[in-house]
């Protein structure tokens, strides 16, 4: 800052899968403990300044985060002249499931790639995010990070999305990508078999509609009619697109 002195900035991370109404209280406590530790560890003197601490809450819950993000907003309204004595400390919320996947993909960095995997609605989208991570994390320069990301995928992400598929012995991101590709192809074959077993175009349309709504949420009457009135060939084409589509528009190409 022109003084020739270092400026230190600490990022304090808190990971949450469930909603916590009084998270701001916890963050204030964490920051106070951190400053107490730094006072002793760095033996700060009266002419020293405390470093900047930026609290980040990374949330991956099913429902949107609604908790107040500033401790001041959790305290009862103060009488005139008292508000100056109330604490003000805000944390930054990163609501992973609500981040637009297209924006994350455009960022082209490893953190955004991890967020994409976490928020991916399907194996196909996860596979695309993992492919970017493979390109971004050089196996020689980032070997330790690749190892940790592989363990996270195999122990946390994949077990919840690939039921019955073993991940033992997987050692690198390349192997994870191959496993997902094979599982996706098996799933596509299973989808086609179910459609044929139904024996009727109506059954194929109903199956596609259920899958689309499970992945993208409820569809409007126009999309519903389009699926129900489509030919068997068109339903099969849409089903193949569905496997890799990240948006509803990618399933129903404008050229159709």
PDB file of N, CA, C and O in Angstrom, residues 118-166:
ATOM      1  N   UNK A 118     -19.878 -30.470  -7.780  1.00  0.00           N
ATOM      2  CA  UNK A 118     -20.762 -30.514  -6.611  1.00  0.00           C
ATOM      3  C   UNK A 118     -22.201 -30.210  -6.991  1.00  0.00           C
ATOM      4  O   UNK A 118     -23.148 -30.820  -6.478  1.00  0.00           O
ATOM      5  N   UNK A 119     -22.389 -29.250  -7.907  1.00  0.00           N
ATOM      6  CA  UNK A 119     -23.736 -28.807  -8.260  1.00  0.00           C
ATOM      7  C   UNK A 119     -24.313 -29.526  -9.476  1.00  0.00           C
ATOM      8  O   UNK A 119     -25.462 -29.282  -9.839  1.00  0.00           O
ATOM      9  N   UNK A 120     -23.554 -30.414 -10.089  1.00  0.00           N
ATOM     10  CA  UNK A 120     -24.003 -31.067 -11.328  1.00  0.00           C
ATOM     11  C   UNK A 120     -25.257 -31.894 -11.089  1.00  0.00           C
ATOM     12  O   UNK A 120     -25.311 -32.687 -10.152  1.00  0.00           O
ATOM     13  N   UNK A 121     -26.266 -31.746 -11.966  1.00  0.00           N
ATOM     14  CA  UNK A 121     -27.497 -32.511 -11.810  1.00  0.00           C
ATOM     15  C   UNK A 121     -27.413 -33.924 -12.374  1.00  0.00           C
ATOM     16  O   UNK A 121     -28.330 -34.709 -12.200  1.00  0.00           O
ATOM     17  N   UNK A 122     -26.325 -34.251 -13.070  1.00  0.00           N
ATOM     18  CA  UNK A 122     -26.234 -35.566 -13.700  1.00  0.00           C
ATOM     19  C   UNK A 122     -24.783 -35.985 -13.833  1.00  0.00           C
ATOM     20  O   UNK A 122     -23.861 -35.177 -13.707  1.00  0.00           O
ATOM     21  N   UNK A 123     -24.570 -37.266 -14.116  1.00  0.00           N
ATOM     22  CA  UNK A 123     -23.224 -37.774 -14.344  1.00  0.00           C
ATOM     23  C   UNK A 123     -22.582 -37.153 -15.568  1.00  0.00           C
ATOM     24  O   UNK A 123     -21.383 -36.907 -15.599  1.00  0.00           O
ATOM     25  N   UNK A 124     -23.392 -36.880 -16.599  1.00  0.00           N
ATOM     26  CA  UNK A 124     -22.847 -36.305 -17.830  1.00  0.00           C
ATOM     27  C   UNK A 124     -22.253 -34.924 -17.562  1.00  0.00           C
ATOM     28  O   UNK A 124     -21.182 -34.579 -18.069  1.00  0.00           O
ATOM     29  N   UNK A 125     -22.947 -34.118 -16.770  1.00  0.00           N
ATOM     30  CA  UNK A 125     -22.435 -32.782 -16.435  1.00  0.00           C
ATOM     31  C   UNK A 125     -21.206 -32.911 -15.552  1.00  0.00           C
ATOM     32  O   UNK A 125     -20.231 -32.169 -15.702  1.00  0.00           O
ATOM     33  N   UNK A 126     -21.231 -33.856 -14.619  1.00  0.00           N
ATOM     34  CA  UNK A 126     -20.056 -34.084 -13.772  1.00  0.00           C
ATOM     35  C   UNK A 126     -18.851 -34.464 -14.618  1.00  0.00           C
ATOM     36  O   UNK A 126     -17.732 -34.005 -14.377  1.00  0.00           O
ATOM     37  N   UNK A 127     -19.082 -35.311 -15.622  1.00  0.00           N
ATOM     38  CA  UNK A 127     -17.988 -35.758 -16.484  1.00  0.00           C
ATOM     39  C   UNK A 127     -17.345 -34.576 -17.206  1.00  0.00           C
ATOM     40  O   UNK A 127     -16.112 -34.501 -17.331  1.00  0.00           O
ATOM     41  N   UNK A 128     -18.166 -33.629 -17.692  1.00  0.00           N
ATOM     42  CA  UNK A 128     -17.621 -32.451 -18.377  1.00  0.00           C
ATOM     43  C   UNK A 128     -16.782 -31.605 -17.418  1.00  0.00           C
ATOM     44  O   UNK A 128     -15.714 -31.092 -17.790  1.00  0.00           O
ATOM     45  N   UNK A 129     -17.252 -31.454 -16.182  1.00  0.00           N
ATOM     46  CA  UNK A 129     -16.508 -30.673 -15.197  1.00  0.00           C
ATOM     47  C   UNK A 129     -15.192 -31.361 -14.843  1.00  0.00           C
ATOM     48  O   UNK A 129     -14.150 -30.704 -14.699  1.00  0.00           O
ATOM     49  N   UNK A 130     -15.227 -32.685 -14.710  1.00  0.00           N
ATOM     50  CA  UNK A 130     -14.009 -33.428 -14.388  1.00  0.00           C
ATOM     51  C   UNK A 130     -13.010 -33.351 -15.536  1.00  0.00           C
ATOM     52  O   UNK A 130     -11.794 -33.272 -15.324  1.00  0.00           O
ATOM     53  N   UNK A 131     -13.509 -33.350 -16.767  1.00  0.00           N
ATOM     54  CA  UNK A 131     -12.618 -33.209 -17.925  1.00  0.00           C
ATOM     55  C   UNK A 131     -11.868 -31.877 -17.868  1.00  0.00           C
ATOM     56  O   UNK A 131     -10.665 -31.818 -18.186  1.00  0.00           O
ATOM     57  N   UNK A 132     -12.546 -30.816 -17.448  1.00  0.00           N
ATOM     58  CA  UNK A 132     -11.874 -29.523 -17.304  1.00  0.00           C
ATOM     59  C   UNK A 132     -10.844 -29.564 -16.183  1.00  0.00           C
ATOM     60  O   UNK A 132      -9.759 -28.979 -16.294  1.00  0.00           O
ATOM     61  N   UNK A 133     -11.165 -30.247 -15.084  1.00  0.00           N
ATOM     62  CA  UNK A 133     -10.211 -30.371 -13.980  1.00  0.00           C
ATOM     63  C   UNK A 133      -8.954 -31.119 -14.431  1.00  0.00           C
ATOM     64  O   UNK A 133      -7.839 -30.783 -14.028  1.00  0.00           O
ATOM     65  N   UNK A 134      -9.132 -32.122 -15.265  1.00  0.00           N
ATOM     66  CA  UNK A 134      -7.982 -32.872 -15.782  1.00  0.00           C
ATOM     67  C   UNK A 134      -7.062 -31.948 -16.580  1.00  0.00           C
ATOM     68  O   UNK A 134      -5.832 -32.022 -16.479  1.00  0.00           O
ATOM     69  N   UNK A 135      -7.658 -31.052 -17.384  1.00  0.00           N
ATOM     70  CA  UNK A 135      -6.860 -30.112 -18.175  1.00  0.00           C
ATOM     71  C   UNK A 135      -6.184 -29.059 -17.293  1.00  0.00           C
ATOM     72  O   UNK A 135      -5.052 -28.638 -17.565  1.00  0.00           O
ATOM     73  N   UNK A 136      -6.875 -28.620 -16.249  1.00  0.00           N
ATOM     74  CA  UNK A 136      -6.365 -27.537 -15.413  1.00  0.00           C
ATOM     75  C   UNK A 136      -5.301 -27.989 -14.418  1.00  0.00           C
ATOM     76  O   UNK A 136      -4.402 -27.212 -14.079  1.00  0.00           O
ATOM     77  N   UNK A 137      -5.414 -29.236 -13.955  1.00  0.00           N
ATOM     78  CA  UNK A 137      -4.495 -29.733 -12.922  1.00  0.00           C
ATOM     79  C   UNK A 137      -3.439 -30.634 -13.561  1.00  0.00           C
ATOM     80  O   UNK A 137      -3.685 -31.808 -13.826  1.00  0.00           O
ATOM     81  N   UNK A 138      -2.265 -30.063 -13.804  1.00  0.00           N
ATOM     82  CA  UNK A 138      -1.173 -30.808 -14.415  1.00  0.00           C
ATOM     83  C   UNK A 138      -0.750 -31.952 -13.495  1.00  0.00           C
ATOM     84  O   UNK A 138      -0.549 -31.750 -12.297  1.00  0.00           O
ATOM     85  N   UNK A 139      -0.606 -33.182 -14.028  1.00  0.00           N
ATOM     86  CA  UNK A 139      -0.288 -34.330 -13.178  1.00  0.00           C
ATOM     87  C   UNK A 139       1.066 -34.227 -12.467  1.00  0.00           C
ATOM     88  O   UNK A 139       1.266 -34.856 -11.432  1.00  0.00           O
ATOM     89  N   UNK A 140       1.976 -33.433 -13.006  1.00  0.00           N
ATOM     90  CA  UNK A 140       3.279 -33.279 -12.344  1.00  0.00           C
ATOM     91  C   UNK A 140       3.266 -32.116 -11.356  1.00  0.00           C
ATOM     92  O   UNK A 140       3.708 -32.248 -10.221  1.00  0.00           O
ATOM     93  N   UNK A 141       2.724 -30.996 -11.786  1.00  0.00           N
ATOM     94  CA  UNK A 141       2.729 -29.805 -10.931  1.00  0.00           C
ATOM     95  C   UNK A 141       1.683 -29.884  -9.816  1.00  0.00           C
ATOM     96  O   UNK A 141       1.892 -29.367  -8.715  1.00  0.00           O
ATOM     97  N   UNK A 142       0.546 -30.541 -10.079  1.00  0.00           N
ATOM     98  CA  UNK A 142      -0.550 -30.573  -9.111  1.00  0.00           C
ATOM     99  C   UNK A 142      -0.897 -32.010  -8.705  1.00  0.00           C
ATOM    100  O   UNK A 142      -2.065 -32.337  -8.514  1.00  0.00           O
ATOM    101  N   UNK A 143       0.108 -32.842  -8.559  1.00  0.00           N
ATOM    102  CA  UNK A 143      -0.132 -34.257  -8.248  1.00  0.00           C
ATOM    103  C   UNK A 143      -0.894 -34.430  -6.940  1.00  0.00           C
ATOM    104  O   UNK A 143      -1.836 -35.242  -6.853  1.00  0.00           O
ATOM    105  N   UNK A 144      -0.515 -33.669  -5.923  1.00  0.00           N
ATOM    106  CA  UNK A 144      -1.166 -33.809  -4.614  1.00  0.00           C
ATOM    107  C   UNK A 144      -2.627 -33.376  -4.680  1.00  0.00           C
ATOM    108  O   UNK A 144      -3.507 -34.018  -4.094  1.00  0.00           O
ATOM    109  N   UNK A 145      -2.883 -32.285  -5.413  1.00  0.00           N
ATOM    110  CA  UNK A 145      -4.265 -31.793  -5.535  1.00  0.00           C
ATOM    111  C   UNK A 145      -5.107 -32.795  -6.307  1.00  0.00           C
ATOM    112  O   UNK A 145      -6.256 -33.088  -5.941  1.00  0.00           O
ATOM    113  N   UNK A 146      -4.564 -33.345  -7.385  1.00  0.00           N
ATOM    114  CA  UNK A 146      -5.297 -34.346  -8.169  1.00  0.00           C
ATOM    115  C   UNK A 146      -5.638 -35.560  -7.300  1.00  0.00           C
ATOM    116  O   UNK A 146      -6.738 -36.117  -7.388  1.00  0.00           O
ATOM    117  N   UNK A 147      -4.704 -35.950  -6.459  1.00  0.00           N
ATOM    118  CA  UNK A 147      -4.942 -37.089  -5.576  1.00  0.00           C
ATOM    119  C   UNK A 147      -6.094 -36.793  -4.607  1.00  0.00           C
ATOM    120  O   UNK A 147      -6.990 -37.615  -4.407  1.00  0.00           O
ATOM    121  N   UNK A 148      -6.076 -35.585  -4.026  1.00  0.00           N
ATOM    122  CA  UNK A 148      -7.127 -35.218  -3.070  1.00  0.00           C
ATOM    123  C   UNK A 148      -8.487 -35.096  -3.755  1.00  0.00           C
ATOM    124  O   UNK A 148      -9.510 -35.519  -3.194  1.00  0.00           O
ATOM    125  N   UNK A 149      -8.508 -34.521  -4.957  1.00  0.00           N
ATOM    126  CA  UNK A 149      -9.769 -34.386  -5.693  1.00  0.00           C
ATOM    127  C   UNK A 149     -10.309 -35.767  -6.067  1.00  0.00           C
ATOM    128  O   UNK A 149     -11.524 -36.017  -5.975  1.00  0.00           O
ATOM    129  N   UNK A 150      -9.426 -36.682  -6.461  1.00  0.00           N
ATOM    130  CA  UNK A 150      -9.848 -38.036  -6.795  1.00  0.00           C
ATOM    131  C   UNK A 150     -10.472 -38.726  -5.593  1.00  0.00           C
ATOM    132  O   UNK A 150     -11.520 -39.373  -5.689  1.00  0.00           O
ATOM    133  N   UNK A 151      -9.854 -38.576  -4.421  1.00  0.00           N
ATOM    134  CA  UNK A 151     -10.406 -39.183  -3.203  1.00  0.00           C
ATOM    135  C   UNK A 151     -11.767 -38.590  -2.874  1.00  0.00           C
ATOM    136  O   UNK A 151     -12.689 -39.316  -2.487  1.00  0.00           O
ATOM    137  N   UNK A 152     -11.890 -37.279  -3.028  1.00  0.00           N
ATOM    138  CA  UNK A 152     -13.174 -36.617  -2.750  1.00  0.00           C
ATOM    139  C   UNK A 152     -14.262 -37.135  -3.682  1.00  0.00           C
ATOM    140  O   UNK A 152     -15.377 -37.424  -3.240  1.00  0.00           O
ATOM    141  N   UNK A 153     -13.937 -37.278  -4.949  1.00  0.00           N
ATOM    142  CA  UNK A 153     -14.909 -37.789  -5.912  1.00  0.00           C
ATOM    143  C   UNK A 153     -15.322 -39.221  -5.573  1.00  0.00           C
ATOM    144  O   UNK A 153     -16.507 -39.570  -5.604  1.00  0.00           O
ATOM    145  N   UNK A 154     -14.341 -40.056  -5.242  1.00  0.00           N
ATOM    146  CA  UNK A 154     -14.615 -41.475  -5.015  1.00  0.00           C
ATOM    147  C   UNK A 154     -15.304 -41.730  -3.680  1.00  0.00           C
ATOM    148  O   UNK A 154     -16.072 -42.692  -3.553  1.00  0.00           O
ATOM    149  N   UNK A 155     -15.041 -40.894  -2.693  1.00  0.00           N
ATOM    150  CA  UNK A 155     -15.582 -41.147  -1.356  1.00  0.00           C
ATOM    151  C   UNK A 155     -16.841 -40.342  -1.047  1.00  0.00           C
ATOM    152  O   UNK A 155     -17.625 -40.733  -0.176  1.00  0.00           O
ATOM    153  N   UNK A 156     -17.050 -39.238  -1.770  1.00  0.00           N
ATOM    154  CA  UNK A 156     -18.181 -38.367  -1.443  1.00  0.00           C
ATOM    155  C   UNK A 156     -19.174 -38.261  -2.596  1.00  0.00           C
ATOM    156  O   UNK A 156     -20.374 -38.499  -2.428  1.00  0.00           O
ATOM    157  N   UNK A 157     -18.691 -37.910  -3.788  1.00  0.00           N
ATOM    158  CA  UNK A 157     -19.582 -37.594  -4.907  1.00  0.00           C
ATOM    159  C   UNK A 157     -20.114 -38.850  -5.610  1.00  0.00           C
ATOM    160  O   UNK A 157     -21.324 -39.055  -5.721  1.00  0.00           O
ATOM    161  N   UNK A 158     -19.223 -39.701  -6.077  1.00  0.00           N
ATOM    162  CA  UNK A 158     -19.648 -40.835  -6.898  1.00  0.00           C
ATOM    163  C   UNK A 158     -20.518 -41.849  -6.166  1.00  0.00           C
ATOM    164  O   UNK A 158     -21.465 -42.380  -6.765  1.00  0.00           O
ATOM    165  N   UNK A 159     -20.257 -42.176  -4.904  1.00  0.00           N
ATOM    166  CA  UNK A 159     -21.133 -43.148  -4.227  1.00  0.00           C
ATOM    167  C   UNK A 159     -22.596 -42.746  -4.211  1.00  0.00           C
ATOM    168  O   UNK A 159     -23.481 -43.605  -4.223  1.00  0.00           O
ATOM    169  N   UNK A 160     -22.872 -41.439  -4.204  1.00  0.00           N
ATOM    170  CA  UNK A 160     -24.261 -40.985  -4.170  1.00  0.00           C
ATOM    171  C   UNK A 160     -24.890 -40.921  -5.562  1.00  0.00           C
ATOM    172  O   UNK A 160     -26.108 -40.772  -5.679  1.00  0.00           O
ATOM    173  N   UNK A 161     -24.083 -41.029  -6.612  1.00  0.00           N
ATOM    174  CA  UNK A 161     -24.600 -40.889  -7.975  1.00  0.00           C
ATOM    175  C   UNK A 161     -24.415 -42.133  -8.834  1.00  0.00           C
ATOM    176  O   UNK A 161     -24.940 -42.201  -9.942  1.00  0.00           O
ATOM    177  N   UNK A 162     -23.655 -43.092  -8.346  1.00  0.00           N
ATOM    178  CA  UNK A 162     -23.398 -44.311  -9.123  1.00  0.00           C
ATOM    179  C   UNK A 162     -23.624 -45.516  -8.217  1.00  0.00           C
ATOM    180  O   UNK A 162     -22.703 -46.227  -7.850  1.00  0.00           O
ATOM    181  N   UNK A 163     -24.877 -45.717  -7.858  1.00  0.00           N
ATOM    182  CA  UNK A 163     -25.221 -46.795  -6.936  1.00  0.00           C
ATOM    183  C   UNK A 163     -24.816 -48.150  -7.522  1.00  0.00           C
ATOM    184  O   UNK A 163     -25.101 -48.469  -8.663  1.00  0.00           O
ATOM    185  N   UNK A 164     -24.122 -48.926  -6.700  1.00  0.00           N
ATOM    186  CA  UNK A 164     -23.728 -50.265  -7.119  1.00  0.00           C
ATOM    187  C   UNK A 164     -22.431 -50.330  -7.882  1.00  0.00           C
ATOM    188  O   UNK A 164     -21.956 -51.413  -8.211  1.00  0.00           O
ATOM    189  N   UNK A 165     -21.820 -49.169  -8.183  1.00  0.00           N
ATOM    190  CA  UNK A 165     -20.554 -49.147  -8.927  1.00  0.00           C
ATOM    191  C   UNK A 165     -19.411 -48.978  -7.939  1.00  0.00           C
ATOM    192  O   UNK A 165     -19.401 -48.040  -7.142  1.00  0.00           O
ATOM    193  N   UNK A 166     -18.450 -49.892  -7.961  1.00  0.00           N
ATOM    194  CA  UNK A 166     -17.327 -49.817  -7.035  1.00  0.00           C
ATOM    195  C   UNK A 166     -16.288 -48.811  -7.508  1.00  0.00           C
ATOM    196  O   UNK A 166     -16.028 -48.690  -8.706  1.00  0.00           O
TER     197      UNK A 166
END
